[in-house]
CSV table of C-alpha atoms and ligand atoms in Angstrom, one decimal:
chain,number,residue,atom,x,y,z
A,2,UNK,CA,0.0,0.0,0.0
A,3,UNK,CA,1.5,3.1,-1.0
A,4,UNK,CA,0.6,6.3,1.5
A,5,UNK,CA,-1.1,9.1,-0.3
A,6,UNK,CA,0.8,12.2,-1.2
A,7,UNK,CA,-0.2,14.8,1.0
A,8,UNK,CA,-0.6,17.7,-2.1
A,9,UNK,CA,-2.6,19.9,0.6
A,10,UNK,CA,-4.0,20.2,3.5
A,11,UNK,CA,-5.6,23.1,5.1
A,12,UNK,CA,-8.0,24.2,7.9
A,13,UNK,CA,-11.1,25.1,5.9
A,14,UNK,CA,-13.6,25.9,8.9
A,15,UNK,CA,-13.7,25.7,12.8
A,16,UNK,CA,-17.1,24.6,14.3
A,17,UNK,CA,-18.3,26.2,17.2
A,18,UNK,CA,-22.2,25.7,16.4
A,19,UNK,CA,-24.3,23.2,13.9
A,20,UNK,CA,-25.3,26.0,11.6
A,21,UNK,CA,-21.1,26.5,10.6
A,22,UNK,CA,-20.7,23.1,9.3
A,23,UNK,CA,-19.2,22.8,6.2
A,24,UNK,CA,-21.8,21.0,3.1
A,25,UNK,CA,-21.3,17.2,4.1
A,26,UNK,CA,-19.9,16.5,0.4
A,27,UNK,CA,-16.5,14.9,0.8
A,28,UNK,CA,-16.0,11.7,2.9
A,29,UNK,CA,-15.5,12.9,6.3
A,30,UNK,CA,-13.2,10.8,9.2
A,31,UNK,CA,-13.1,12.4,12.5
A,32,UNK,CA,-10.5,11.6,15.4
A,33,UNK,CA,-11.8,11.4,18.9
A,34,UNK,CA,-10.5,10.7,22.4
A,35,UNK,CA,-9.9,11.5,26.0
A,36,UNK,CA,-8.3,15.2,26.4
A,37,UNK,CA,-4.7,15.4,25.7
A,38,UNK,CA,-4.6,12.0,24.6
A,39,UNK,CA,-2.9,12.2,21.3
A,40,UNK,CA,-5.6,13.5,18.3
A,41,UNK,CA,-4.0,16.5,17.0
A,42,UNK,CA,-0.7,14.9,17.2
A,43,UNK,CA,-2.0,11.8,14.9
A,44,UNK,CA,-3.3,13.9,12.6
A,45,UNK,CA,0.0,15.9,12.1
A,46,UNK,CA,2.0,12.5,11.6
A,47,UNK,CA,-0.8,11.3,9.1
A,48,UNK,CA,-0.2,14.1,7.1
A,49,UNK,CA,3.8,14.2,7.5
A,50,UNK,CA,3.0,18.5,8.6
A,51,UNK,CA,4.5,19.3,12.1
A,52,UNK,CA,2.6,21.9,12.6
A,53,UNK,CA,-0.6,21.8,10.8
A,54,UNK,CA,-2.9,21.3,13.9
A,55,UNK,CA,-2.2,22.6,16.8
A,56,UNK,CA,-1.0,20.5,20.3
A,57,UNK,CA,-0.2,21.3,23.5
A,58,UNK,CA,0.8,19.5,26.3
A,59,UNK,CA,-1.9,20.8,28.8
A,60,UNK,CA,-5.0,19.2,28.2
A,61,UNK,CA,-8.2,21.6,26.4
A,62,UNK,CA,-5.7,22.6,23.5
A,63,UNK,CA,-8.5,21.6,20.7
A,64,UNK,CA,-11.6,23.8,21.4
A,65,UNK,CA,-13.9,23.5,17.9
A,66,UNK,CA,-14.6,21.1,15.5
A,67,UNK,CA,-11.8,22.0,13.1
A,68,UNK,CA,-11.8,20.6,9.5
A,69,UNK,CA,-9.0,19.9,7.5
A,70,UNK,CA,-9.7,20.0,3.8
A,71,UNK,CA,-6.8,17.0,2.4
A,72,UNK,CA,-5.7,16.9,-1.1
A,73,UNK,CA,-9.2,18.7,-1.7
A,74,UNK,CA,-10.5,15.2,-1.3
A,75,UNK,CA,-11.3,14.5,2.4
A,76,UNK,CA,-12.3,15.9,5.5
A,77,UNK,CA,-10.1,14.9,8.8
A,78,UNK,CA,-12.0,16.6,11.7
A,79,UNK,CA,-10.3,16.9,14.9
A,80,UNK,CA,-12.2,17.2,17.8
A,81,UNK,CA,-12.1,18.6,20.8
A,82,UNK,CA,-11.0,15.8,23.7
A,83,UNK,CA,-13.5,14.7,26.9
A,84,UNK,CA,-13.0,14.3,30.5
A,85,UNK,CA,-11.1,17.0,31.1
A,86,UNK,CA,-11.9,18.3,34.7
A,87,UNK,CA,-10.9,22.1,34.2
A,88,UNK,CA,-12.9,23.0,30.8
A,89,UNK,CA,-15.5,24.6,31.1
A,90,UNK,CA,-18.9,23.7,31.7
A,91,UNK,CA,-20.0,25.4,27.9
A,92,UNK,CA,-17.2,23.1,26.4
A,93,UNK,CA,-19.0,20.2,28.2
A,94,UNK,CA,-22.7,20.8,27.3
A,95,UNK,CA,-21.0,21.4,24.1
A,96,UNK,CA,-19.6,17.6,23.7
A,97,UNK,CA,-23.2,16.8,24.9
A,98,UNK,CA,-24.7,18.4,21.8
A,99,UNK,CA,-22.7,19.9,18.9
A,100,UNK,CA,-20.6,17.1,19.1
A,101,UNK,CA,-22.4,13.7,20.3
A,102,UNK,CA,-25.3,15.7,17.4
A,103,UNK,CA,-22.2,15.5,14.5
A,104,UNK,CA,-21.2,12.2,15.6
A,105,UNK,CA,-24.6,10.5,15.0
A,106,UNK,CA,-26.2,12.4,11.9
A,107,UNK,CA,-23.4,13.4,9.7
A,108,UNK,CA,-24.2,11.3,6.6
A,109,UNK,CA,-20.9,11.6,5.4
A,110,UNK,CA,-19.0,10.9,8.0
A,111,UNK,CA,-16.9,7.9,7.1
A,112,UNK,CA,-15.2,6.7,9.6
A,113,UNK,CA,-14.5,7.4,13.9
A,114,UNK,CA,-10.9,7.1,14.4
A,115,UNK,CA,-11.1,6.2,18.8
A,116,UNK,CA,-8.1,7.0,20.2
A,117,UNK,CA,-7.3,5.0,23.5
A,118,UNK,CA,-4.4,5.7,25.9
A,119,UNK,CA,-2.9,1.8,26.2
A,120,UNK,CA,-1.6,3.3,29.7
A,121,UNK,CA,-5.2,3.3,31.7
A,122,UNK,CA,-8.4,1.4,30.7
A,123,UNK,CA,-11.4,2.3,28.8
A,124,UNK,CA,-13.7,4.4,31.4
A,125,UNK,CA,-17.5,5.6,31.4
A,126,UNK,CA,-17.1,8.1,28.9
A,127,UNK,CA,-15.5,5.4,26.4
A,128,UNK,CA,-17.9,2.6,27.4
A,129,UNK,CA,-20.7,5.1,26.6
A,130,UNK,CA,-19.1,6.3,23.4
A,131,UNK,CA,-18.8,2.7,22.2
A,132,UNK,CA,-22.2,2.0,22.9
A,133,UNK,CA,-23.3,4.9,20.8
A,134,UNK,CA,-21.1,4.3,18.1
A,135,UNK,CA,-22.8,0.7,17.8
A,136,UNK,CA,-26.2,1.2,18.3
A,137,UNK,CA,-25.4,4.3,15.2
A,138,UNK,CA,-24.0,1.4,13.2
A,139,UNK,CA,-20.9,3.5,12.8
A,140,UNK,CA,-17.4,2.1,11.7
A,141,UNK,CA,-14.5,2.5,14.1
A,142,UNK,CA,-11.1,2.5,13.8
A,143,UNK,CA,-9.6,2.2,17.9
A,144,UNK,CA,-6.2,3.2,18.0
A,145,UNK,CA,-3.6,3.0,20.8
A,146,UNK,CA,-1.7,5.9,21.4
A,147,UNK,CA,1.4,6.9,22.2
A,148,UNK,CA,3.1,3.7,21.8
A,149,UNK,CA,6.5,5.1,22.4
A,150,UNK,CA,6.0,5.0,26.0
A,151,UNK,CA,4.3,1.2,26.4
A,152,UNK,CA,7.7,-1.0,26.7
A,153,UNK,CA,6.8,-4.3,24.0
A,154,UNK,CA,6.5,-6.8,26.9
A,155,UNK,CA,3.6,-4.9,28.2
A,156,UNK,CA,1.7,-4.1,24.9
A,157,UNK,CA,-0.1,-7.8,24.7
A,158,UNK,CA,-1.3,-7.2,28.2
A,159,UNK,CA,-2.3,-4.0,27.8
A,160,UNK,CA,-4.5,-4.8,24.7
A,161,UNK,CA,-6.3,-7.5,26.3
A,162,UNK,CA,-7.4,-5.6,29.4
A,163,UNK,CA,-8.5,-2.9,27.4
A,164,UNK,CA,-10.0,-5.0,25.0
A,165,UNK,CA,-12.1,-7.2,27.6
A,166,UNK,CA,-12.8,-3.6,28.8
A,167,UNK,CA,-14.8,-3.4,25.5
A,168,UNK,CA,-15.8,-6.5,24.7
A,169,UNK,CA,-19.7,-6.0,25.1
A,170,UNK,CA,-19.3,-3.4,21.3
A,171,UNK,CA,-18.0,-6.7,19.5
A,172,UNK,CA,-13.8,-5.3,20.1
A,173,UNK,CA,-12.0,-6.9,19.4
A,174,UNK,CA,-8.0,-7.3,20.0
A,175,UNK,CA,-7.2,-7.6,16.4
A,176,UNK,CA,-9.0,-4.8,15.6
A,177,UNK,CA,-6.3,-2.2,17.6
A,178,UNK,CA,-3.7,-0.6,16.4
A,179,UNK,CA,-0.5,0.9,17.8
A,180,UNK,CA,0.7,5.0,16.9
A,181,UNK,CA,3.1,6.8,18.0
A,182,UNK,CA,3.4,10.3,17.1
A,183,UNK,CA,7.0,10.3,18.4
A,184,UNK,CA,7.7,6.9,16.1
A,185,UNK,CA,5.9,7.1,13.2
A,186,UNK,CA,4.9,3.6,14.5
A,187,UNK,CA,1.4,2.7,12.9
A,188,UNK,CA,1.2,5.4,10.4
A,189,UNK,CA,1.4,3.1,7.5
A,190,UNK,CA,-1.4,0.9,8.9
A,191,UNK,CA,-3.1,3.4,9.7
A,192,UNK,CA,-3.6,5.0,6.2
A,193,UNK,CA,-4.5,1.5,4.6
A,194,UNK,CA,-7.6,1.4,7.1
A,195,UNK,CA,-8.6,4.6,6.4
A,196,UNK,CA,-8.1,4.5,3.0
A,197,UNK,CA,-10.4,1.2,3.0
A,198,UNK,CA,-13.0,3.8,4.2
A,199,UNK,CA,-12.6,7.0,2.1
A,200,UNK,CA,-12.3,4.5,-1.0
B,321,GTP,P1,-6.8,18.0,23.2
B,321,GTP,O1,-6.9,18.8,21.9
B,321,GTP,O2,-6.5,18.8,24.4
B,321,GTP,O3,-8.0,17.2,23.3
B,321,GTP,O4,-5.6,17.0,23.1
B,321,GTP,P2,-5.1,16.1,21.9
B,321,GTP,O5,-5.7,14.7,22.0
B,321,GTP,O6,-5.3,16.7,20.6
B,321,GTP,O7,-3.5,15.9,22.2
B,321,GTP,P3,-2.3,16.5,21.5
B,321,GTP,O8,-2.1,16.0,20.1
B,321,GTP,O9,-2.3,18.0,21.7
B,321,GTP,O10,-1.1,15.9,22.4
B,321,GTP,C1,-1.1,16.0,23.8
B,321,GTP,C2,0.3,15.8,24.3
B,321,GTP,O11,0.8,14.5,24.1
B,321,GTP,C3,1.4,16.7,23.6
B,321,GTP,O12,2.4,17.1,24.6
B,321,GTP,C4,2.0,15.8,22.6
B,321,GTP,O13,3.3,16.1,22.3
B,321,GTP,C5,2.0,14.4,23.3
B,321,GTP,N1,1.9,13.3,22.4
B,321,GTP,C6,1.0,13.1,21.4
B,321,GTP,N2,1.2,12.0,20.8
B,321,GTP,C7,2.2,11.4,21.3
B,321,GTP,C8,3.0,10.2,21.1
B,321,GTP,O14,2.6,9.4,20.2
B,321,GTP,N3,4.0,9.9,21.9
B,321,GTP,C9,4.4,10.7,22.9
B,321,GTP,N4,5.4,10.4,23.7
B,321,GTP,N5,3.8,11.9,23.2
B,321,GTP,C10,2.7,12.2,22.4
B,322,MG,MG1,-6.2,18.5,20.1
């Protein structure tokens, strides 16, 4: 599998209410996840731009739904991360609605890319996240993140616990994948499943 060429890639519109999203004519992936987990990073190392998106290392960094026009071809939508004690209580109602709302009725969104920190298990916002996703009938793509810091012996422990975690949404562990923004590790895998949904 060859990875695309990256020709362009540009932030075309950040989403703060329903009314600003863009026409839902290009196949659409969005990458979601606990605060601070990884998203913005994966998206950068996808695209081979170091500074496209914007990270941080304090947690809240993403605060809209941003879209990023690729190649003129796609949308990659970074979201803002959950469970984040210090946002504010608008940013929360506002995964409640705009977001959980986008999630569930975009027609042309693609694929969810889900990402999972391999360091702590799957907790009440995941479990209810996979429950949605399933009952929508939406495809998922659950990622393990930051790799780089999960020693090899551990990784097949790890992926079992978290997997068991989420057995009840038919997870399975073959379905996971390792990334590390720091490695590169995963990046080729993870273009061939996404590419298996943009077509
Ligand atoms: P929010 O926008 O706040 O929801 O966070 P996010 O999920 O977009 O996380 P972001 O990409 O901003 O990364 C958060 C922190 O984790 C930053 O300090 C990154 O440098 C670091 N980070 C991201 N990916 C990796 C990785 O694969 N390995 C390591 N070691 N650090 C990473
Ligand atoms: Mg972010």
């Amino acid at each position: 599998m060859d990875i695309p060429i990256i020709t362009s890639a540009e932030l075309t519109v950040s989403v703060h209410r329903r009314g600003q999203l863009p026409p839902a004519q290009l196949p659409e992936v969005a990458f979601l996840g606990r605060s601070n987990v990884g998203k913005s990073s994966l998206i950068n190392t996808l695209l081979a731009r170091k500074k496209l998106v914007r990270t941080s290392s304090r947690p809240g960094c993403t605060q809209a739904l941003n879209f990023f026009l690729i190649n003129g071809q796609w949308y990659f939508v970074d979201l803002p991360g959950y469970g984040y004690a210090k946002v504010s209580r608008e940013t929360k109602a506002r995964w409640g609605e705009l977001i959980l709302g986008y999630l569930e009725k975009r027609p042309n969104l693609t694929a969810l890319v889900f990402l999972q920190d391999p360091r702590r298990l799957p907790g009440a916002e995941e479990l209810f996240l996979w429950e949605k996703f399933m009952s929508w009938g939406r495809r998922v793509i659950p990622v393990l993140t930051k790799a780089d810091k999960v020693k090899r012996g551990e990784r097949g422990k790890r992926l079992k616990e978290i997997a068991a975690a989420l057995a009840p949404f038919q997870v399975t562990p073959d379905q996971f994948l390792w990334f590390s923004a720091a490695t590169g590790e995963g990046r080729e895998e993870l273009w061939r499943r996404l590419l298996e949904c943009l077509g």
